[in-house]
PDB file of C-alpha atoms and ligand atoms in Angstrom:
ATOM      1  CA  UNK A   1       0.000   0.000   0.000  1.00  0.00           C
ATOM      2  CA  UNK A   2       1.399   3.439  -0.422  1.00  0.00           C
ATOM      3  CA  UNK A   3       1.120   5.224   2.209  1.00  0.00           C
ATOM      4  CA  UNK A   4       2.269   8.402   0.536  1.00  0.00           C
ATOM      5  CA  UNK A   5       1.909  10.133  -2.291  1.00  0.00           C
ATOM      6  CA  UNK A   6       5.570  10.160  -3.525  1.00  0.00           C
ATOM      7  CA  UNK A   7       5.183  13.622  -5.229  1.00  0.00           C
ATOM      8  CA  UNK A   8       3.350  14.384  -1.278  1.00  0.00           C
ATOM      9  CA  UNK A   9       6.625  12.975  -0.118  1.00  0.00           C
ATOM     10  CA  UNK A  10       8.864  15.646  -1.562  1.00  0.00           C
ATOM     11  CA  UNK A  11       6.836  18.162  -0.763  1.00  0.00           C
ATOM     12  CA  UNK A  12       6.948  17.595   2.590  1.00  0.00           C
ATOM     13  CA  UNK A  13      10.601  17.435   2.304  1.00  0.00           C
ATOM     14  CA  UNK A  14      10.953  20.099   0.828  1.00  0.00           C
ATOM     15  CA  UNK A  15       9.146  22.228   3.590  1.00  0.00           C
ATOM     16  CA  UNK A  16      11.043  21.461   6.277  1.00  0.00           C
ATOM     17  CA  UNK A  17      14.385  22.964   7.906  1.00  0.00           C
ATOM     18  CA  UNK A  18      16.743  21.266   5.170  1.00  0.00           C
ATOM     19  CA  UNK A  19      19.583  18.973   6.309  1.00  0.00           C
ATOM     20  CA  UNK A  20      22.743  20.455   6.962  1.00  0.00           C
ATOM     21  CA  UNK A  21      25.809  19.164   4.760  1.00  0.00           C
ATOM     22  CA  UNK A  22      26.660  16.424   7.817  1.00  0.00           C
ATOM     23  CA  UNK A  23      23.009  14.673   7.081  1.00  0.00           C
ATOM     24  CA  UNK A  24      23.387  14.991   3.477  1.00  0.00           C
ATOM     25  CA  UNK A  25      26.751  13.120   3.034  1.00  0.00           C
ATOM     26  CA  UNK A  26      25.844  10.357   5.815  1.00  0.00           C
ATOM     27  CA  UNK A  27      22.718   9.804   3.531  1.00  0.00           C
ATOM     28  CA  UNK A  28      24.398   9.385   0.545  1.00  0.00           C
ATOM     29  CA  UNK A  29      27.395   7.490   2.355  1.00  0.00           C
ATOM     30  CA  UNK A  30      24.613   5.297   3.338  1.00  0.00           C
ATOM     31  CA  UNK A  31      23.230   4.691   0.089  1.00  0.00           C
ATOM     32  CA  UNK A  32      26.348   3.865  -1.267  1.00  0.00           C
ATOM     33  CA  UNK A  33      27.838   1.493   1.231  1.00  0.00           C
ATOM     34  CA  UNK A  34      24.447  -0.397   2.078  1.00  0.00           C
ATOM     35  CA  UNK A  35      22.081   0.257  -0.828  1.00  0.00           C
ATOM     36  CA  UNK A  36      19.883  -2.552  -0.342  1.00  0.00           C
ATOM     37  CA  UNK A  37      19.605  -1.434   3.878  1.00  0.00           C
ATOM     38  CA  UNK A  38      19.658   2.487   3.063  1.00  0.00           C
ATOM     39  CA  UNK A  39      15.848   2.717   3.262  1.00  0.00           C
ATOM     40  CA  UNK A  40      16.481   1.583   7.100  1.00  0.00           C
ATOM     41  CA  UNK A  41      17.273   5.536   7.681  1.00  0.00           C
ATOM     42  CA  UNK A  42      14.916   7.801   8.861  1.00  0.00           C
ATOM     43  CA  UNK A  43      13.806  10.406   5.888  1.00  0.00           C
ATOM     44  CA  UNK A  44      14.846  13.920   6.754  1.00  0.00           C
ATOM     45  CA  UNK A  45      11.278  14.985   7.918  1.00  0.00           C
ATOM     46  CA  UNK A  46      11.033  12.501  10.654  1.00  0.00           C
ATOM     47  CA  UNK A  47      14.532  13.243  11.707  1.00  0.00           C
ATOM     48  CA  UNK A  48      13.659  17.180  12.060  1.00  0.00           C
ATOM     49  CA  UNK A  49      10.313  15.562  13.562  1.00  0.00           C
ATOM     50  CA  UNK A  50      12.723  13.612  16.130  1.00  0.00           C
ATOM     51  CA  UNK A  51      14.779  16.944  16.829  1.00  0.00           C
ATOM     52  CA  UNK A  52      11.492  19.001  17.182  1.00  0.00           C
ATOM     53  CA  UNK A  53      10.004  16.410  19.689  1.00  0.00           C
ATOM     54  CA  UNK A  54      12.942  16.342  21.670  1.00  0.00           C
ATOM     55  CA  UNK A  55      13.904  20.155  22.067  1.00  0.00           C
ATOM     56  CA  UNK A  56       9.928  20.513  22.953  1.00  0.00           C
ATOM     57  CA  UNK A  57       9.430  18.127  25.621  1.00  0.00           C
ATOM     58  CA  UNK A  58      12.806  19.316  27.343  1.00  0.00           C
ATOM     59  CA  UNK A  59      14.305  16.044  27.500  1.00  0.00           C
ATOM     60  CA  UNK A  60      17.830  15.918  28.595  1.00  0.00           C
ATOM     61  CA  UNK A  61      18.498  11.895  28.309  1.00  0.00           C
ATOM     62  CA  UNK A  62      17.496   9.977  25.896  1.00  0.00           C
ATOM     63  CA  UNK A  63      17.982   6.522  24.682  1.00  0.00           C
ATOM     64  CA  UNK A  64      17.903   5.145  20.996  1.00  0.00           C
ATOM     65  CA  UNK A  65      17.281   1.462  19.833  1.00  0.00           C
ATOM     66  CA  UNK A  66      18.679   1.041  16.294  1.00  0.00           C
ATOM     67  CA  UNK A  67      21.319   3.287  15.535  1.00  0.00           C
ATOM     68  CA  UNK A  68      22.100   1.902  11.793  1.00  0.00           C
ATOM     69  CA  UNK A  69      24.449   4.500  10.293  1.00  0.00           C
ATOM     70  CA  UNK A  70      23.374   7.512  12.774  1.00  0.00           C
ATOM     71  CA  UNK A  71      21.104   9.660  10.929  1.00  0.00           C
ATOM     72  CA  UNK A  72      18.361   9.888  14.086  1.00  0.00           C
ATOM     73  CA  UNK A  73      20.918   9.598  16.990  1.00  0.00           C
ATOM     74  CA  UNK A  74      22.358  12.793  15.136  1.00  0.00           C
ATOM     75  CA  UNK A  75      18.715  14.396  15.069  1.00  0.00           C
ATOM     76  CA  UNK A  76      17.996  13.271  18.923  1.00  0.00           C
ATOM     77  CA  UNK A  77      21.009  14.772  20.110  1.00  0.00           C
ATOM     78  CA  UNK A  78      20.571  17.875  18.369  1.00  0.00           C
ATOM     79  CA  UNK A  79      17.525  18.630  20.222  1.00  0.00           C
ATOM     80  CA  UNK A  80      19.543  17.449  23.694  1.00  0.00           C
ATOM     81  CA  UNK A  81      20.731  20.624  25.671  1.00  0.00           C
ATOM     82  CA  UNK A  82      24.526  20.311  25.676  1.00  0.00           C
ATOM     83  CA  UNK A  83      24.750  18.732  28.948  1.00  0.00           C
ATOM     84  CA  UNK A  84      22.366  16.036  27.376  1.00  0.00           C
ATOM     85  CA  UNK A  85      23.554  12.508  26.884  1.00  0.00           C
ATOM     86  CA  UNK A  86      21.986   9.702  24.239  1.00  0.00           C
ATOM     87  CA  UNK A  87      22.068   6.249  25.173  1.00  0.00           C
ATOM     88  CA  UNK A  88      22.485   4.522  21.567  1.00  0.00           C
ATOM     89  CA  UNK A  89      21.691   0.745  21.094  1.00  0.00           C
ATOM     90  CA  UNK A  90      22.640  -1.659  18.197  1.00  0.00           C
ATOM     91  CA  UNK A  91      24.333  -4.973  17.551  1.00  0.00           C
ATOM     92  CA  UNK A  92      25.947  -3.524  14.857  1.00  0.00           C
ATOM     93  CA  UNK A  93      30.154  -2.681  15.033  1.00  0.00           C
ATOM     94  CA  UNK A  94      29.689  -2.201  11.475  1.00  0.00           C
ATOM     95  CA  UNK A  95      26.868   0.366  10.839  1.00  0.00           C
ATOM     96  CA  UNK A  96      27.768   2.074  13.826  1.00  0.00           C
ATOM     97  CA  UNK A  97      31.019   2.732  13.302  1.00  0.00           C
ATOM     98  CA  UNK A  98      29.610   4.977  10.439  1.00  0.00           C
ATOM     99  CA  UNK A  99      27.439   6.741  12.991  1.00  0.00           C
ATOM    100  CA  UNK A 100      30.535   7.147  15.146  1.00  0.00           C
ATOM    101  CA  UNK A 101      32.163   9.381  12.683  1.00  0.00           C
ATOM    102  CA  UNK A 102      29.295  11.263  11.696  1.00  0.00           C
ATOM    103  CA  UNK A 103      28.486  12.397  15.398  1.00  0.00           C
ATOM    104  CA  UNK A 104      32.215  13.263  15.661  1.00  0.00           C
ATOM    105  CA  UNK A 105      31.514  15.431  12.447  1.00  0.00           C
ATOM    106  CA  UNK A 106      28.049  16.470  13.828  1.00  0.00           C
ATOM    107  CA  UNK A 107      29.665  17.510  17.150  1.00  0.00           C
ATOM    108  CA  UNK A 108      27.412  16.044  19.172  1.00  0.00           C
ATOM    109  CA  UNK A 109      29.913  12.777  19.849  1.00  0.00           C
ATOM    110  CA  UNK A 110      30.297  13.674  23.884  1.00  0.00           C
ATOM    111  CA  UNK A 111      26.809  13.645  24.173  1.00  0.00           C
ATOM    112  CA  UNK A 112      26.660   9.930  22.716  1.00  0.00           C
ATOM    113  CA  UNK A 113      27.165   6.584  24.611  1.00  0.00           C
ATOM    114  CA  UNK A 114      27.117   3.315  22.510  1.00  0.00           C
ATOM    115  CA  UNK A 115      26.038   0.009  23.435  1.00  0.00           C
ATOM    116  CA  UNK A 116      27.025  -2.702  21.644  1.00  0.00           C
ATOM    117  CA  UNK A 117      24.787  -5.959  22.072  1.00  0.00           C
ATOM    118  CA  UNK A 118      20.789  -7.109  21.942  1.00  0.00           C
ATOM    119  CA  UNK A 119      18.827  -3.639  22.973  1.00  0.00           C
ATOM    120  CA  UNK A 120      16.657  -5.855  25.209  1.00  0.00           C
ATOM    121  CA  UNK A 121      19.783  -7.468  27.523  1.00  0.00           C
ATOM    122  CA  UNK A 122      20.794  -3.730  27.885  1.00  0.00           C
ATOM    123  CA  UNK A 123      18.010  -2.445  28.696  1.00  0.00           C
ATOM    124  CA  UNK A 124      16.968  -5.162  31.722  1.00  0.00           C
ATOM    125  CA  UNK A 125      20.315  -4.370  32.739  1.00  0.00           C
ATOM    126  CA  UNK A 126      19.680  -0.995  33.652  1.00  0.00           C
ATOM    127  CA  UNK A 127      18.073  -0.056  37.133  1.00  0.00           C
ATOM    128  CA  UNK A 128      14.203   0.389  36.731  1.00  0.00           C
ATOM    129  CA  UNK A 129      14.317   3.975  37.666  1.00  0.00           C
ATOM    130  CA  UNK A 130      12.924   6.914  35.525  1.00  0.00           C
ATOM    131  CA  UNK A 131      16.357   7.537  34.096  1.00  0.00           C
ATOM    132  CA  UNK A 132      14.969   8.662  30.660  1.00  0.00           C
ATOM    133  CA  UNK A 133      12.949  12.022  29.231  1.00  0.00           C
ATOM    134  CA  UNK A 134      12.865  10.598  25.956  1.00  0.00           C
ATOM    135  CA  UNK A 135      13.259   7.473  24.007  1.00  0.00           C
ATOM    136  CA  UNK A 136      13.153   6.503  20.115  1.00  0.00           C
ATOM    137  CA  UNK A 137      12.438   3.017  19.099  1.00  0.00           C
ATOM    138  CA  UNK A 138      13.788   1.789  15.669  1.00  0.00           C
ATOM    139  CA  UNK A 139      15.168  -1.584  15.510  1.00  0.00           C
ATOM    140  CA  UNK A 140      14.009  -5.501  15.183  1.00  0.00           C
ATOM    141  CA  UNK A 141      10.113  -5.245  15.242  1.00  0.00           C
ATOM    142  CA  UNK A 142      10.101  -8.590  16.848  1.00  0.00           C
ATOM    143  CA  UNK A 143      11.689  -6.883  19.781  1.00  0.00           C
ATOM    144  CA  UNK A 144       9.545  -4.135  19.843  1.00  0.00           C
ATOM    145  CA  UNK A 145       7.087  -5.105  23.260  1.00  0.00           C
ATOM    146  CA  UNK A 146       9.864  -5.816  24.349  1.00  0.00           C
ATOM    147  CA  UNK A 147      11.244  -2.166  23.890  1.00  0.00           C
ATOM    148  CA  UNK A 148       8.143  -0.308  24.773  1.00  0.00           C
ATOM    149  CA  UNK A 149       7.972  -2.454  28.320  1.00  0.00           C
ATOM    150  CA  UNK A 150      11.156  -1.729  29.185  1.00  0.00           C
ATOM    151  CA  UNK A 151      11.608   2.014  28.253  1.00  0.00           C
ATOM    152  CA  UNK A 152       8.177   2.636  29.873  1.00  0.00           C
ATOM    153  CA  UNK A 153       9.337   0.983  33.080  1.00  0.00           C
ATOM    154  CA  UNK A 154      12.502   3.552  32.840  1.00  0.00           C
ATOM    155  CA  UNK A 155      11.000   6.607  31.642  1.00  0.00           C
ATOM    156  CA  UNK A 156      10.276   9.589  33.840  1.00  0.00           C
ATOM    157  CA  UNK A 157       6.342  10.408  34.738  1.00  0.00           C
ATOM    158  CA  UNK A 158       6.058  13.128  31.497  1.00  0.00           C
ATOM    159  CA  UNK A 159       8.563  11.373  29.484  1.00  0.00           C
ATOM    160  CA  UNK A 160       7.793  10.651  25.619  1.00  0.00           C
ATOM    161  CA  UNK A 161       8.251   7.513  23.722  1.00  0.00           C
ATOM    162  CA  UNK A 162       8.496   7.472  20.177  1.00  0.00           C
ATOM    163  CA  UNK A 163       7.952   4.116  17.793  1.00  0.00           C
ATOM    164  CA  UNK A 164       8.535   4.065  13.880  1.00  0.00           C
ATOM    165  CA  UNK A 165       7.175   1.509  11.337  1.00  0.00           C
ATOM    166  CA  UNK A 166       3.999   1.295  13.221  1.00  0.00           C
ATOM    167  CA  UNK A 167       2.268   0.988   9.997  1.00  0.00           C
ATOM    168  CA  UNK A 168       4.375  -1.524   8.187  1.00  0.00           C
ATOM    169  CA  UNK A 169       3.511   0.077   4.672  1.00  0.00           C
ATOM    170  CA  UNK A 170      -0.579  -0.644   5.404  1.00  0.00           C
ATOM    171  CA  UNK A 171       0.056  -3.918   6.341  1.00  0.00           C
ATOM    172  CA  UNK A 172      -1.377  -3.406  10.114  1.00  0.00           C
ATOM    173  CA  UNK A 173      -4.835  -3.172   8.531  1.00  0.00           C
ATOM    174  CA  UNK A 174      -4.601  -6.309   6.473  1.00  0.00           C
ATOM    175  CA  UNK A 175      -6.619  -9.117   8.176  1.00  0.00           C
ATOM    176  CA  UNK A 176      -4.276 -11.684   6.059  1.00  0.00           C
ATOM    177  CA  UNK A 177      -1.281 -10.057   7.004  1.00  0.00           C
ATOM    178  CA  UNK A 178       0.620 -13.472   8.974  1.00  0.00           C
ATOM    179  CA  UNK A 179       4.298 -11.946   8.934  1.00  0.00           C
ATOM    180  CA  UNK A 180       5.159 -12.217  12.447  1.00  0.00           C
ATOM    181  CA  UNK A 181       6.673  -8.909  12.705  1.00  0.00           C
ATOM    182  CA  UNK A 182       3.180  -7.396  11.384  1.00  0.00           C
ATOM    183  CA  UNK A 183       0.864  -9.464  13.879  1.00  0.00           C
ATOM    184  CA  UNK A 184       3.168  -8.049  16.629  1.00  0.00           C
ATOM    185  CA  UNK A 185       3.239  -4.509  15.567  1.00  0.00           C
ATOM    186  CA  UNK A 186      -0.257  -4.799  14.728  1.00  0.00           C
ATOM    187  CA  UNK A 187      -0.662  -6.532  18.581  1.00  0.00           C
ATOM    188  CA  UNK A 188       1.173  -4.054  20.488  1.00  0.00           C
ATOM    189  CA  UNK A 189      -0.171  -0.978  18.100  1.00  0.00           C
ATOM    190  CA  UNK A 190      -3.564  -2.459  19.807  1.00  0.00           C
ATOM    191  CA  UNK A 191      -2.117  -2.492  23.370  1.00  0.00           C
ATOM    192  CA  UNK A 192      -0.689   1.361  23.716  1.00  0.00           C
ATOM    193  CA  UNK A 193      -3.699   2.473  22.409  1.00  0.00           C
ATOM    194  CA  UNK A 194      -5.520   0.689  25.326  1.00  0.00           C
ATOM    195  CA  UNK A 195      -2.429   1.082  27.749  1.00  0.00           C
ATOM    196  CA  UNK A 196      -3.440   3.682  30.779  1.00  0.00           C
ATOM    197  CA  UNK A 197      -0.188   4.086  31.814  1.00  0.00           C
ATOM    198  CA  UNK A 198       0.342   6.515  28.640  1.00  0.00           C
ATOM    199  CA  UNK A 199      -1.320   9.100  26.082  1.00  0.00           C
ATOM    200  CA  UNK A 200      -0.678   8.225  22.453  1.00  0.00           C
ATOM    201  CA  UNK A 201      -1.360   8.963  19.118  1.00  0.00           C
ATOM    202  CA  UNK A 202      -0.530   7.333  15.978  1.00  0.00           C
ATOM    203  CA  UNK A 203       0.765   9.755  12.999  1.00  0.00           C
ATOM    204  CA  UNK A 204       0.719   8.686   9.547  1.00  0.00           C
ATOM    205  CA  UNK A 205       4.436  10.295   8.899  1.00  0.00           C
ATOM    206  CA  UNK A 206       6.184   8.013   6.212  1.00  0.00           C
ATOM    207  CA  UNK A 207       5.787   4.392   7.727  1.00  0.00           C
ATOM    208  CA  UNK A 208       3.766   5.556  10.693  1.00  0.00           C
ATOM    209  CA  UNK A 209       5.266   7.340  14.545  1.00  0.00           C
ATOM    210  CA  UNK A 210       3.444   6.488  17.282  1.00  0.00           C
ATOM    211  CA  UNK A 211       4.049   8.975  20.528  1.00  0.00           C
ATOM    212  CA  UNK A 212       2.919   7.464  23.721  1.00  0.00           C
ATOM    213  CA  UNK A 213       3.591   9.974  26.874  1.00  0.00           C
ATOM    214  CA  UNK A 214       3.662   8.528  30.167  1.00  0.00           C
ATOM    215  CA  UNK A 215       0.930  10.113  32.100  1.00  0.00           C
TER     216      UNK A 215
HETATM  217  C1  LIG B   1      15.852   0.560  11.004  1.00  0.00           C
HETATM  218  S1  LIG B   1      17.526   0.468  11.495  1.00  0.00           S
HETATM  219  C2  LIG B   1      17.710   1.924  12.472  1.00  0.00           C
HETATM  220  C3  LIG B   1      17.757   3.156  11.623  1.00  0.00           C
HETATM  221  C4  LIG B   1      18.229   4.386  12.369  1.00  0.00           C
HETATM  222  N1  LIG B   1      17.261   4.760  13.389  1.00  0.00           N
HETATM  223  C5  LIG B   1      18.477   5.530  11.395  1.00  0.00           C
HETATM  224  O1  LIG B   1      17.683   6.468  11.341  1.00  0.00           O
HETATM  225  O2  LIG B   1      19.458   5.450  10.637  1.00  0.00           O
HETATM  226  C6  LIG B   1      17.471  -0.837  12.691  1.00  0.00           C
HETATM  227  C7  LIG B   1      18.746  -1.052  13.486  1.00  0.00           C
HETATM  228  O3  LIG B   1      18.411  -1.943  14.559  1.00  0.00           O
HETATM  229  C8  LIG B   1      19.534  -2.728  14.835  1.00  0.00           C
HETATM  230  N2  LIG B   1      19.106  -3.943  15.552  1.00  0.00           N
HETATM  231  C9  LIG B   1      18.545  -5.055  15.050  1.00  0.00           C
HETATM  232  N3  LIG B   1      18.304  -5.935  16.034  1.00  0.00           N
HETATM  233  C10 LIG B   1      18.722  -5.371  17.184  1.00  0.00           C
HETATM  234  C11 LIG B   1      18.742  -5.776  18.536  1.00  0.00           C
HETATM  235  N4  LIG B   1      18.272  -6.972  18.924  1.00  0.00           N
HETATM  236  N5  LIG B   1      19.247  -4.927  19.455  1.00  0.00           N
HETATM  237  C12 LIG B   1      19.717  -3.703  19.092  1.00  0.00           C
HETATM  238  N6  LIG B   1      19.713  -3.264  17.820  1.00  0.00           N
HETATM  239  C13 LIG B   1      19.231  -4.087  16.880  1.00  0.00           C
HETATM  240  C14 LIG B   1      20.152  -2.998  13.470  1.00  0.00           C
HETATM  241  O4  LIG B   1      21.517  -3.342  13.595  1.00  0.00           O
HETATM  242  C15 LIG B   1      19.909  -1.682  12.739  1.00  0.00           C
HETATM  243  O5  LIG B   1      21.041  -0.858  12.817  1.00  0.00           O
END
């Protein structure tokens, strides 16, 4: 299903705050090196999205799962204060050592920690205290309840969590749609709307963002 209108598509990003030369070259450093993965990267619009959503809500420390090559850690700590710090997850040495140059480039490095290894071993490793304003969820959808549960559990009373690919390109509306990464987006999609520990809303930007605040 398309989502989007592609000529809608460059409209929109062509209407908002364009990317600075750092963006531009990781994109097309990305595209080169990992054609068949680039489309993994958030588009430019959700990344200013990611910045705007940040800087608003005041977070100061933040925490990513799925880094890839960088682009949204870059965007998330952009909209960090400069004593903010970014906890970054992926299993990737690889991809991320592409992100690690770009956020030396970006200058916003010292306000990024890596962690190597499966996001959801990290995360239960870390003490379930609100020690997070603001997380951004873009990695394995299998792992995704996962994700949610355990951000939630660490993320401060006010504190905004942000999900991408909740739409899996229409496919959460398809009755026929057996995938098991679409029956559990399409099953936890189903549970934050219901959940009472948060305020969401789903937006149909690109692949579909879901925002859940905890109340
Ligand atoms: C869609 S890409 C992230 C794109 C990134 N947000 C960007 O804008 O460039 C998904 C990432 O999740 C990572 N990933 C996959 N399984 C993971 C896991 N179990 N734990 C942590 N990261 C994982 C992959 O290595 C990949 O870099």
């Amino acid at each position: 299903m398309d989502l989007l209108n592609p000529q809608v598509g460059e409209y929109v990003l062509a209407h908002c705050t364009p990317a600075d030369d750092v963006l531009r070259e990781l994109a097309v450093e990305t595209a080169a090196a990992v054609p068949a993965r680039a489309g993994m990267q958030v588009s430019h619009d959700q990344g200013t999205l990611l910045t705007l959503l940040v800087r608003l809500s005041g977070a100061r420390r933040a925490v990513e799962v799925g880094v890839f090559t960088g682009y949204s850690s870059i965007c998330i700590a952009r909209g960090l204060p400069a004593d903010g710090e970014l906890l970054a997850l992926d299993v990737s040495e690889e991809w991320t050592a592409v992100a690690r140059r770009y956020w030396e480039r970006a200058g916003v490095a010292d306000r990024i920690a890596l962690r190597l290894g499966p996001a959801a071993e990290t995360l239960r490793a870390l003490p379930e205290e609100p020690l997070f304003d603001f997380g951004f969820i873009d990695a394995d959808k299998g792992g995704y309840p996962v994700y949610y549960e355990e951000l939630l559990a660490r993320l401060r009373p006010g504190g905004l969590l942000v999900l991408d690919n909740v739409l899996r390109g229409g496919r959460v509306l398809d009755p026929a749609a057996r995938s098991p990464e679409d029956v559990v987006i399409k099953e936890l999609n189903d549970r934050i709307a219901a959940d009472p520990r948060v305020t969401s809303v789903m937006l149909p930007v690109r692949d579909g963002i879901t925002l859940a605040r905890r109340n």
